[in-house]
Short mmCIF file of C-alpha atoms and ligand atoms in Angstrom, two decimals:
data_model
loop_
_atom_site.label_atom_id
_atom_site.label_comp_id
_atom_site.label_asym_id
_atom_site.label_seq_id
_atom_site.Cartn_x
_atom_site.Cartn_y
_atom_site.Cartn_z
CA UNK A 181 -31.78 12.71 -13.81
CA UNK A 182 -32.04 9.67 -14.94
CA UNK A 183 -28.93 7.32 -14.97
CA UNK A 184 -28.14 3.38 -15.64
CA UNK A 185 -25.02 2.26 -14.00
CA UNK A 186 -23.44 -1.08 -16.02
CA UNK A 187 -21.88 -3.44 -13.42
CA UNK A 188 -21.90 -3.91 -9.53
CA UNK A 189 -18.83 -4.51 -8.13
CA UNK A 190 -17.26 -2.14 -5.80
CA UNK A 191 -17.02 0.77 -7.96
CA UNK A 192 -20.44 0.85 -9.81
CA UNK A 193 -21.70 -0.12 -6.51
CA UNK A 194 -20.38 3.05 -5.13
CA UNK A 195 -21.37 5.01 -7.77
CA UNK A 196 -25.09 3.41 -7.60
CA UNK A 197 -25.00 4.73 -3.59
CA UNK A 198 -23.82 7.89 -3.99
CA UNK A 199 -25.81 8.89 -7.27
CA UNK A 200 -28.89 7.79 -5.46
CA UNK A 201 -28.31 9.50 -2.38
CA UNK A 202 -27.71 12.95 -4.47
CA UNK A 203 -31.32 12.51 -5.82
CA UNK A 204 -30.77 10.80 -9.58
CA UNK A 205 -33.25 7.78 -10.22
CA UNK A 206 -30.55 5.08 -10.95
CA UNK A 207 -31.02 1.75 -12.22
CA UNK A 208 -27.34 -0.88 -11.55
CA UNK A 209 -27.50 -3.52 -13.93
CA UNK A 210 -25.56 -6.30 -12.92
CA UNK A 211 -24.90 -9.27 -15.21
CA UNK A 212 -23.70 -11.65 -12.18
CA UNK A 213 -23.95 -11.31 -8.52
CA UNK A 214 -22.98 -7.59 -6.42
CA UNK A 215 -19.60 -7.65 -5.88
CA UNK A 216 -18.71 -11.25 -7.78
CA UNK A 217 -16.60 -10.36 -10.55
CA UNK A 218 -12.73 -8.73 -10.51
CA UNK A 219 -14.07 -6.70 -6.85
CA UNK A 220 -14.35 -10.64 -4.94
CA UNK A 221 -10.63 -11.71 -6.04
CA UNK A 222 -8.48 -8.83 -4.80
CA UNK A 223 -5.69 -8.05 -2.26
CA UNK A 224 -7.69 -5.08 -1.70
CA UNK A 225 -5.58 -3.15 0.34
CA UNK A 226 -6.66 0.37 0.48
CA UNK A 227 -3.53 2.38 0.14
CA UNK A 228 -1.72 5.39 -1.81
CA UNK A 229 1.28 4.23 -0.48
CA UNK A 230 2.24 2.38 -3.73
CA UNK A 231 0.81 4.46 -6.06
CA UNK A 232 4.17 6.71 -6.15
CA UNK A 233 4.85 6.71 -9.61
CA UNK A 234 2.84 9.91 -10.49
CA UNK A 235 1.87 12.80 -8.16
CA UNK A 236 -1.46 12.94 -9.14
CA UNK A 237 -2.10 9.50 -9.11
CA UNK A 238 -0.81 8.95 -5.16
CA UNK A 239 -3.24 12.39 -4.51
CA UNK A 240 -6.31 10.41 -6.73
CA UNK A 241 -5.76 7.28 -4.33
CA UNK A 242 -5.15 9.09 -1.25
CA UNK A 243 -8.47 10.59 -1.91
CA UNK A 244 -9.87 7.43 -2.37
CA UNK A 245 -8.58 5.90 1.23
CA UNK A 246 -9.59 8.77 2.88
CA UNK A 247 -13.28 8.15 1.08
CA UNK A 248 -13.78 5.17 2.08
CA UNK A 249 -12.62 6.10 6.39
CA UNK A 250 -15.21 9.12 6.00
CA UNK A 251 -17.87 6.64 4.41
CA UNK A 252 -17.01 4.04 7.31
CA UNK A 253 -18.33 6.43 9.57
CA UNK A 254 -21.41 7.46 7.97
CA UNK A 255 -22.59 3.63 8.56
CA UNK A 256 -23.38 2.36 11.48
CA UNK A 257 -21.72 -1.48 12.22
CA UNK A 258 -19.72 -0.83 8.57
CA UNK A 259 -17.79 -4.14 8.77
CA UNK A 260 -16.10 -4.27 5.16
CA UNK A 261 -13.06 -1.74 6.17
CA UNK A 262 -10.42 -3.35 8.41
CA UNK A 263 -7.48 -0.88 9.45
CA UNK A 264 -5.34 -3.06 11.93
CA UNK A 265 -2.11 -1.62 9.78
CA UNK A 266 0.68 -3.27 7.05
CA UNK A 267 4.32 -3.72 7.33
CA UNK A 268 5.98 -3.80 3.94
CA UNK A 269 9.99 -5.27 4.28
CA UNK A 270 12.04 -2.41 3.05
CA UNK A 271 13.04 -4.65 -0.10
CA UNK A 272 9.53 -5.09 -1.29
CA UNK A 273 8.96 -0.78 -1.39
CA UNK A 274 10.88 0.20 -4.12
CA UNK A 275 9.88 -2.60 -6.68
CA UNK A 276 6.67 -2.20 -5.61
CA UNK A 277 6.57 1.51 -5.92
CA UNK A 278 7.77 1.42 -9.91
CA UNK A 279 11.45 2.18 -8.86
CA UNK A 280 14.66 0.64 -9.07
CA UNK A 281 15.83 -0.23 -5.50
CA UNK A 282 18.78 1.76 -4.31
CA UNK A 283 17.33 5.28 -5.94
CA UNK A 284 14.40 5.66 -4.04
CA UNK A 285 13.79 6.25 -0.62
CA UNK A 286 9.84 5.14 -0.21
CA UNK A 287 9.83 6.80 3.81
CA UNK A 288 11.30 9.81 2.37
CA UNK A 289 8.95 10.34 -0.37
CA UNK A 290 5.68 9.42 2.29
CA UNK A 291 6.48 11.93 4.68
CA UNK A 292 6.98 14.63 2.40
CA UNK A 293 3.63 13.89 0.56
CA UNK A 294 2.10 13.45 3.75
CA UNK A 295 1.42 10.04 4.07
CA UNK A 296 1.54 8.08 7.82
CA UNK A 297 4.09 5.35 7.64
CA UNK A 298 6.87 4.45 10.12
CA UNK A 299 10.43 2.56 9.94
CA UNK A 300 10.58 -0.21 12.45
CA UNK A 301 12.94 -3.00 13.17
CA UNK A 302 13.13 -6.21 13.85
CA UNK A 303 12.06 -6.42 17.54
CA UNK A 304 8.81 -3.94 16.94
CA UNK A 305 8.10 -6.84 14.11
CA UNK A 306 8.49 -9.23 16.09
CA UNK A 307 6.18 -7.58 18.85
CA UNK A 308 3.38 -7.16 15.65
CA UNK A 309 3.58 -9.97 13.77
CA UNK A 310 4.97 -13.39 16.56
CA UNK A 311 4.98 -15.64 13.89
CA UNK A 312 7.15 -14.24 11.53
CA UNK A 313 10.43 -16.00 11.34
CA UNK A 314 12.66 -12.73 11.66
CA UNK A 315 15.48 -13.89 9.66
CA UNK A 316 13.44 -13.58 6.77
CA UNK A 317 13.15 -9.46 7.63
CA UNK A 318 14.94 -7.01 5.40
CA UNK A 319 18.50 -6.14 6.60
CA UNK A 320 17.21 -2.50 6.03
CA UNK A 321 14.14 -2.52 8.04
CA UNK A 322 10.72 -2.52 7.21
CA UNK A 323 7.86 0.34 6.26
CA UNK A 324 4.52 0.27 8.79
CA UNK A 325 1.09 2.19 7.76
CA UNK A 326 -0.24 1.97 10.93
CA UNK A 327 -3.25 3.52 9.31
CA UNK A 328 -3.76 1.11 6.54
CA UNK A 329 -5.86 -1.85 5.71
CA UNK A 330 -8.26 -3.64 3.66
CA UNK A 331 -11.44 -3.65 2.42
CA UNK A 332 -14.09 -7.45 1.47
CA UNK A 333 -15.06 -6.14 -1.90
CA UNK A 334 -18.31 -8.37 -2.03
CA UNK A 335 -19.39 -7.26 1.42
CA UNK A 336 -18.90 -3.58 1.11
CA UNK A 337 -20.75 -3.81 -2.57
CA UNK A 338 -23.22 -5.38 -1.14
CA UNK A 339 -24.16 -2.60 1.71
CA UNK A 340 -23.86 0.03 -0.85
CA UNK A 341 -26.38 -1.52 -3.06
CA UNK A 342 -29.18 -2.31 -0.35
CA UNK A 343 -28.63 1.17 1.27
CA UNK A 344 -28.88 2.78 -1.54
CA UNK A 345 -32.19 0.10 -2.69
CA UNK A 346 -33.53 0.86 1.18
CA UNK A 347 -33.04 4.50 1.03
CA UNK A 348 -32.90 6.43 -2.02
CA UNK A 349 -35.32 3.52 -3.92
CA UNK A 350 -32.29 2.33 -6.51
CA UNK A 351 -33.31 0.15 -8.91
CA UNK A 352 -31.37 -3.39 -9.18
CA UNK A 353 -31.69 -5.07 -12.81
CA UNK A 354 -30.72 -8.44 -12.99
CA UNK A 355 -29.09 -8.85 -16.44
CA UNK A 356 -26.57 -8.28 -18.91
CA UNK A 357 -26.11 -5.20 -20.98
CA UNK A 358 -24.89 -6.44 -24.30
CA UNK A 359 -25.19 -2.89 -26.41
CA UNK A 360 -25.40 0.83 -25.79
CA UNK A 361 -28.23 2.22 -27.66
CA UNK A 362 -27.68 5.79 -29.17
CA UNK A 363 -29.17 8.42 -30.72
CA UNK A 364 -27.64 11.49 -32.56
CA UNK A 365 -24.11 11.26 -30.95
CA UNK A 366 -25.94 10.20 -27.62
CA UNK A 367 -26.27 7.48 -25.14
CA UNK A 368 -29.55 6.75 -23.95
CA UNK A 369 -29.66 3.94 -22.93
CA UNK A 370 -29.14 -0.03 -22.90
CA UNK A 371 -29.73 -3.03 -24.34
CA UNK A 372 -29.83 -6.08 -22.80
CA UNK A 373 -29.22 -10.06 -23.55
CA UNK A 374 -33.17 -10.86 -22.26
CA UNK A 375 -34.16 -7.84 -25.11
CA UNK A 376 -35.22 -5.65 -22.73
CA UNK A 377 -34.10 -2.08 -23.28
CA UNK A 378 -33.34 0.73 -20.44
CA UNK A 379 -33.72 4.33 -21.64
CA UNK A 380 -31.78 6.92 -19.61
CA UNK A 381 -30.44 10.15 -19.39
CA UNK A 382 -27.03 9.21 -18.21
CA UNK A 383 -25.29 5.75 -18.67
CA UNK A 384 -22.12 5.11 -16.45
CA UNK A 385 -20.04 1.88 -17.31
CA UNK A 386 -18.38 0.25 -14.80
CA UNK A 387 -17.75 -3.15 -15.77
CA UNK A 388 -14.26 -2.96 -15.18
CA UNK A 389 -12.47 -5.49 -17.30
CA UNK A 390 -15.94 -6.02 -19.22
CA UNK A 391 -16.23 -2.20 -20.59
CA UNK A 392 -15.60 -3.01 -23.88
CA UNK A 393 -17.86 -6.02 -24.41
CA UNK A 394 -20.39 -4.57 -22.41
CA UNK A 395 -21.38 -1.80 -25.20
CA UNK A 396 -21.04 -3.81 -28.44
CA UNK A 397 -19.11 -1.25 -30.17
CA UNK A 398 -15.41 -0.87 -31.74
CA UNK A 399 -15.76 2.96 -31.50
CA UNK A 400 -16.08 3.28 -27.65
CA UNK A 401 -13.12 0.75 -26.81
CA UNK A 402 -10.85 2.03 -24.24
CA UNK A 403 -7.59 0.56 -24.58
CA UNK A 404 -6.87 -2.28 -22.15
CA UNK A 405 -3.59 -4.33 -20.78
CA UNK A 406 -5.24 -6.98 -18.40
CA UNK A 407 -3.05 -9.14 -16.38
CA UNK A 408 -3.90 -12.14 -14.18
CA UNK A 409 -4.03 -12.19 -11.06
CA UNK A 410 -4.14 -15.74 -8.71
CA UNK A 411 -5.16 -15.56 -4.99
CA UNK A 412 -4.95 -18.63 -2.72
CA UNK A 413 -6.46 -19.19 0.63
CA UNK A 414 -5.35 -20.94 3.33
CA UNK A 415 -7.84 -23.40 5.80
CA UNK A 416 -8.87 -21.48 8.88
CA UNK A 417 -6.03 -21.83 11.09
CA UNK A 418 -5.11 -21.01 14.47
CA UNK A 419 -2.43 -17.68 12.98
CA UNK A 420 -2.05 -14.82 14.99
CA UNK A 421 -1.77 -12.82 11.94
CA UNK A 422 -2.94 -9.71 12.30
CA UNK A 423 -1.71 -7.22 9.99
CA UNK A 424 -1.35 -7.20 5.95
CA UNK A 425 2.07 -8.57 5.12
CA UNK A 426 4.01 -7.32 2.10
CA UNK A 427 7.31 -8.79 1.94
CA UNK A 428 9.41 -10.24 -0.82
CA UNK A 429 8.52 -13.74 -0.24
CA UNK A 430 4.42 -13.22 -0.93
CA UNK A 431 1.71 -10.59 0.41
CA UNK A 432 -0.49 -12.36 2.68
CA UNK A 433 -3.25 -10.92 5.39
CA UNK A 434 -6.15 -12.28 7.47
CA UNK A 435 -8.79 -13.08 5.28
CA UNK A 436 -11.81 -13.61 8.64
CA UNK A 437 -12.27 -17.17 10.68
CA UNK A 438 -8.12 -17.49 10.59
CA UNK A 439 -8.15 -18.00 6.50
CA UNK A 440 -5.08 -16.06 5.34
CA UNK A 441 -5.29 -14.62 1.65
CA UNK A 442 -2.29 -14.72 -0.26
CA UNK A 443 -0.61 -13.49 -3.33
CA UNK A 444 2.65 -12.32 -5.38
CA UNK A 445 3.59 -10.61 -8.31
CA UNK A 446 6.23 -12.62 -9.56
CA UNK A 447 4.01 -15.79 -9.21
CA UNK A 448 1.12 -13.65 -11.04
CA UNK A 449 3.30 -13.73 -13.98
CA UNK A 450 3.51 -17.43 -14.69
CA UNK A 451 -0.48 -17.88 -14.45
CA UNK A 452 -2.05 -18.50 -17.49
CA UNK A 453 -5.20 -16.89 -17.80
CA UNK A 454 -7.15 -20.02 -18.68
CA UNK A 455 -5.43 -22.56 -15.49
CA UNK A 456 -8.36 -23.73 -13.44
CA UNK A 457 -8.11 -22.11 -10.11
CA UNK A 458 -8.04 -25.20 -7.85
CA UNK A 459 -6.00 -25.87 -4.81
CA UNK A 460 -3.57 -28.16 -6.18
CA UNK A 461 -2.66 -25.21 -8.58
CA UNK A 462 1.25 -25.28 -8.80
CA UNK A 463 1.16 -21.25 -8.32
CA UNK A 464 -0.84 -21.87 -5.57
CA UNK A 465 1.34 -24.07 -3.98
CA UNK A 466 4.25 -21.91 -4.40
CA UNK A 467 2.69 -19.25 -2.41
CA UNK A 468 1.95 -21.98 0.38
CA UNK A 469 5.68 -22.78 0.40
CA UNK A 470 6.89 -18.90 0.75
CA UNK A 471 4.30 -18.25 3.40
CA UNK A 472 5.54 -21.32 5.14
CA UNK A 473 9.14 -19.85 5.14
CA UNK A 474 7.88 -16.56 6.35
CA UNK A 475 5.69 -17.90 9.12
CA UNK A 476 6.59 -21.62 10.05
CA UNK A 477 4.33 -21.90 12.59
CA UNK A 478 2.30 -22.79 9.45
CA UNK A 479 3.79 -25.88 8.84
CA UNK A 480 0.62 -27.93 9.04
CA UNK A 481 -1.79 -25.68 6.93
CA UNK A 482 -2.82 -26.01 3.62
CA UNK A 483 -4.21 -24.15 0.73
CA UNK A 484 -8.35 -24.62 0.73
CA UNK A 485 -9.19 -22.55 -2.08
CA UNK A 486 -8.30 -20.47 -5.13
CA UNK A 487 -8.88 -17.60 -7.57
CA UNK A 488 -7.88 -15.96 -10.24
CA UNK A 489 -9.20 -12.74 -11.80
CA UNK A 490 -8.17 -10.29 -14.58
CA UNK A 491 -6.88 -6.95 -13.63
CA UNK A 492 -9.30 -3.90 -15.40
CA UNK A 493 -6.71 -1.89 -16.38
CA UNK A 494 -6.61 0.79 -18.54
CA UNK A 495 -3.10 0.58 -21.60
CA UNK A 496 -1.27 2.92 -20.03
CA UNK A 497 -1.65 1.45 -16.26
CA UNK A 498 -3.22 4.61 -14.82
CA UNK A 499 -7.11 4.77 -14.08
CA UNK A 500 -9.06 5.68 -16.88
CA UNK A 501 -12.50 8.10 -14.98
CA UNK A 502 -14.82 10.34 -16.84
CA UNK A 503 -17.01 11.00 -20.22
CA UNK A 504 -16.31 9.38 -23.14
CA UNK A 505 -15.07 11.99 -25.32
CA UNK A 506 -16.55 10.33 -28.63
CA UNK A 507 -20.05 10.34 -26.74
CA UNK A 508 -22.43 12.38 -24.72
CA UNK A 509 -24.33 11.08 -21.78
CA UNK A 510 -21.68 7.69 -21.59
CA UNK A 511 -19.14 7.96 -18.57
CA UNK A 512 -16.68 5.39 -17.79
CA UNK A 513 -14.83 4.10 -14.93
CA UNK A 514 -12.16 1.25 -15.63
CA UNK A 515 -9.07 1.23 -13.46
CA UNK A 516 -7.06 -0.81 -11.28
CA UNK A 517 -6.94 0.01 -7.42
CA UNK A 518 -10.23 0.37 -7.63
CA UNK A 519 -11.18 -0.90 -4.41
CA UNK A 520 -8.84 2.17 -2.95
CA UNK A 521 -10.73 4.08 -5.17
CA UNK A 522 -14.07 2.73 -5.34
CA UNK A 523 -15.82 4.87 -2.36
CA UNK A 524 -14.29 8.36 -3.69
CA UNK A 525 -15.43 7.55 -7.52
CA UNK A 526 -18.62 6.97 -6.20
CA UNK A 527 -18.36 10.80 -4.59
CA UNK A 528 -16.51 12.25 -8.04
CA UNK A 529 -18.79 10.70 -10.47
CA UNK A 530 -21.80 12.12 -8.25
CA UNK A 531 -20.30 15.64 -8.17
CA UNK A 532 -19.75 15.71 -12.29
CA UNK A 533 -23.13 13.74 -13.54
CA UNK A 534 -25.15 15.39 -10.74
CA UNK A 535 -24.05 18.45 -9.32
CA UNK A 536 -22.08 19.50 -13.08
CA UNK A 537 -19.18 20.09 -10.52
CA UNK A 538 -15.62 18.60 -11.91
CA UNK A 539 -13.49 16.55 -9.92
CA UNK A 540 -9.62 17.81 -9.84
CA UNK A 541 -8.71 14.42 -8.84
CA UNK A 542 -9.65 13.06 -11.80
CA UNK A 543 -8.46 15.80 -14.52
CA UNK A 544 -5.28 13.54 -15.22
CA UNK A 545 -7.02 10.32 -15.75
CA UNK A 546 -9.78 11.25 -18.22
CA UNK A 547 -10.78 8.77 -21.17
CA UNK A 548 -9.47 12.16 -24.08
CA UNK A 549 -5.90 10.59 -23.78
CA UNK A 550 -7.09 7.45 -25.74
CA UNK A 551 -8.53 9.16 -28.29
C1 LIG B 782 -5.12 -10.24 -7.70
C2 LIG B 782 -5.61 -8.82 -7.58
C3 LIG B 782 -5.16 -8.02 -6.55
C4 LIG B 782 -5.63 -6.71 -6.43
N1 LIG B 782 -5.20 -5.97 -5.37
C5 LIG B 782 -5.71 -4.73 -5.19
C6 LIG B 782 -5.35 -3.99 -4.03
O1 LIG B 782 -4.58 -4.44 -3.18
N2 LIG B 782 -5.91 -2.76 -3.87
C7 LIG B 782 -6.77 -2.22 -4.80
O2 LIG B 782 -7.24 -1.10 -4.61
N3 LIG B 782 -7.11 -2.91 -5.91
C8 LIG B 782 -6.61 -4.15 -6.13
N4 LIG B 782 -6.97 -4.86 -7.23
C9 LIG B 782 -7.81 -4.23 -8.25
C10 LIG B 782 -9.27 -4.18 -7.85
O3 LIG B 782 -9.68 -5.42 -7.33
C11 LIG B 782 -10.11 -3.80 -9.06
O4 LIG B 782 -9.62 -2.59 -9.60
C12 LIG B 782 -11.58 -3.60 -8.66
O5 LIG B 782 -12.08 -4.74 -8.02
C13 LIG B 782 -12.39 -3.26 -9.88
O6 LIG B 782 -13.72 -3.06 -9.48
P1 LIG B 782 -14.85 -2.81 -10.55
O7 LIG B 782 -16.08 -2.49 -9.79
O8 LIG B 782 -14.35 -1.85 -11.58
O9 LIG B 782 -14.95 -4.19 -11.34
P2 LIG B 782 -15.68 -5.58 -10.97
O10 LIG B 782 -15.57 -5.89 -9.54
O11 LIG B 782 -15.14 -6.59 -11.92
O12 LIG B 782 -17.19 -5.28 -11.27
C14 LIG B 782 -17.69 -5.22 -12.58
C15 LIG B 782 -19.07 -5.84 -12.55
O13 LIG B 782 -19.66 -5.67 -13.83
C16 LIG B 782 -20.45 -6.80 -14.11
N5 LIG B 782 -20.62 -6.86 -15.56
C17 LIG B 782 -19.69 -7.19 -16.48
N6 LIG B 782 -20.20 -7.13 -17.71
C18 LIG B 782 -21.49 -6.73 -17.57
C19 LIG B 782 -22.52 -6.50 -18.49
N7 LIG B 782 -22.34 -6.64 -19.81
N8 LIG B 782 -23.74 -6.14 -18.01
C20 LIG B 782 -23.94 -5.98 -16.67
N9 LIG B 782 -22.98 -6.21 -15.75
C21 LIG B 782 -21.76 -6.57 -16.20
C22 LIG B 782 -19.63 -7.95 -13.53
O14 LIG B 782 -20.47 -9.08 -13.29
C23 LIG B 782 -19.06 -7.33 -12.27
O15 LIG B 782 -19.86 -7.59 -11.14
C24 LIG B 782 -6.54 -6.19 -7.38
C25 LIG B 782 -7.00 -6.99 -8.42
C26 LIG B 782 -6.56 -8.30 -8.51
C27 LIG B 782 -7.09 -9.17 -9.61
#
């Protein structure tokens, strides 16, 4: 089989490994750099643990964390996965989860659907996390996955591609797919901005928040709601930070060399999608502030850098994963989470395109409710 794969972050990246590795010839266009577009500016915690809204949808990303530990494992030194655990402050799980706070009882619901999380007070906080000013803590407590983590989007893109280059011979085109070329009610194939055209007998889009521009055509647009999302980083300082933080002040974790990463939702809200993403951003600075309050021991740090991204994500919020029901041969994979979901979309779209073997996971999130 031959297959084209539009876009390179950590999903078509994935995708690009795993379809490789199962035999296909694949060629990954990528318009920018591996891993440089929506995949580099991300919170990326790998999680089902928010994704409570929907049964299916907490099973889809529990697949998708448990994807990326067994794909860990198959590489030797795999450094993009970092499990050291995150404690969410009881008031930040319901909201989080979808739910009004007060109706919902997050440890309740993660136990019974099997996921590891733990209540802890204030001491065993204060035993994780020494910097955190503990009257800032939840008078209810606080939710630890001791299992959890993060994943660098760029850095685990980046392996995927040159093991799959090294190994399985996949080919990397340097480019930007600007139409799908078809033929009787067909992809087969792509067109690029240089002129060059691809011919294959499979094309997979995963440009995330650039599906719809990537194929030049009104009659394969999946409905989108972006949002914006900022990220700030702090200088390298001397934190002792060790776990991902999600309170209600801001969500903050070690982002390598003592930079912390941080981010809110409410602050998300206010950022125009066109505000330059510079330090002295007033979002930006708000975060500083809160993370301040949490930890004071940052008093002296400062933000160093900033940016901002557009969420891919499909109208209705959930992921939108599988053939394009007004097309043959032209898959698509746009969805939020996607860098929980990224290693086990690689493994789904392998088993449909390849092995003609469908993915439960993925029977509620198919394109067909679009159209
Ligand atoms: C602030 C923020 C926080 C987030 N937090 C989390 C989180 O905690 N956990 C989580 O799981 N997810 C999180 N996400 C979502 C997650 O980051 C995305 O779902 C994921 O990165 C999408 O990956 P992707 O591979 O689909 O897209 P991208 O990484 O955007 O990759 C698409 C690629 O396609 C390329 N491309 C575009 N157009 C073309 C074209 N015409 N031709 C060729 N190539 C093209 C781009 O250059 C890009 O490299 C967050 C997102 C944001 C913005």
């Amino acid at each position: 089989m031959k297959a084209i794969v539009i876009g390179g972050g950590v999903i078509g990246a994935s995708i690009a490994y795993r379809m490789s590795e199962a035999g296909a010839d694949v060629t990954l266009v990528e318009a920018g750099r591996v891993g440089g577009g929506t995949s580099s500016t991300s919170y990326a915690w790998v999680n089902a643990c928010e994704k409570l809204t929907s049964r299916a949808y907490f099973e889809l990303n529990w697949a998708g964390v448990r994807s990326h530990r067994r794909l860990a494992e198959e590489f030797e030194g795999a450094n993009w996965l970092h499990r050291p655990g995150v404690v969410q402050w009881q008031d930040a799980g319901a909201e989080a989860a979808g739910f009004d706070e007060g109706d919902f009882d997050k440890f309740e619901r993660l136990t019974e659907w099997g996921y590891p999380a733990e209540r802890i007070d204030r001491q065993t906080l204060g035993e994780l996390e020494p910097d955190v000013d503990l009257d800032t803590f939840s008078e209810e407590g606080a939710l630890y996955y001791p299992e959890d983590g993060w994943l660098d989007g760029p850095v685990y893109a980046g392996a995927m591609v040159l093991a799959a280059r090294r190994r399985f011979g996949l080919k990397l085109v340097q480019g930007k797919v600007t139409e799908l070329l078809t033929r009787n009610g067909a992809a087969v194939g792509v067109q690029l901005a240089s002129g060059e055209t691809i011919e294959a007998d499979v094309v997979v889009n995963s440009s995330g928040r650039w599906a719809n521009e990537a194929v030049g055509n009104d009659d394969y647009e999946l409905p989108l709601a972006p949002t914006v999302g900022l990220i700030a980083y702090t200088v390298s300082c001397d934190t002792s930070l060790r776990h991902g933080l999600r309170t209600p002040l801001v969500n903050c974790r070690p982002d390598g060399a003592g930079r912390i990463l941080l981010r809110a939702n409410d602050i998300d809200k206010t950022v125009p999608a066109d505000s330059d993403p510079v330090p002295s951003h007033p979002a930006a600075q708000q975060l500083l502030q809160r993370v301040k309050k949490l930890m004071p021991t940052l008093e002296r740090v400062h933000v160093e850098a900033v940016r901002t991204a557009i969420r891919p994500i499909p109208k209705d919020g959930y992921s939108a994963i599988g053939p394009h029901p007004a097309l043959s041969n032209y898959y698509v994979t746009v969805t939020h989470s996607g860098v929980t979901l990224a290693a086990f979309i690689g493994e789904g779209v392998t088993a449909e395109l390849v092995h003609g073997r469908s993915v439960p996971e993925f029977a509620e999130f198919r394109l067909s409710r679009f159209f």
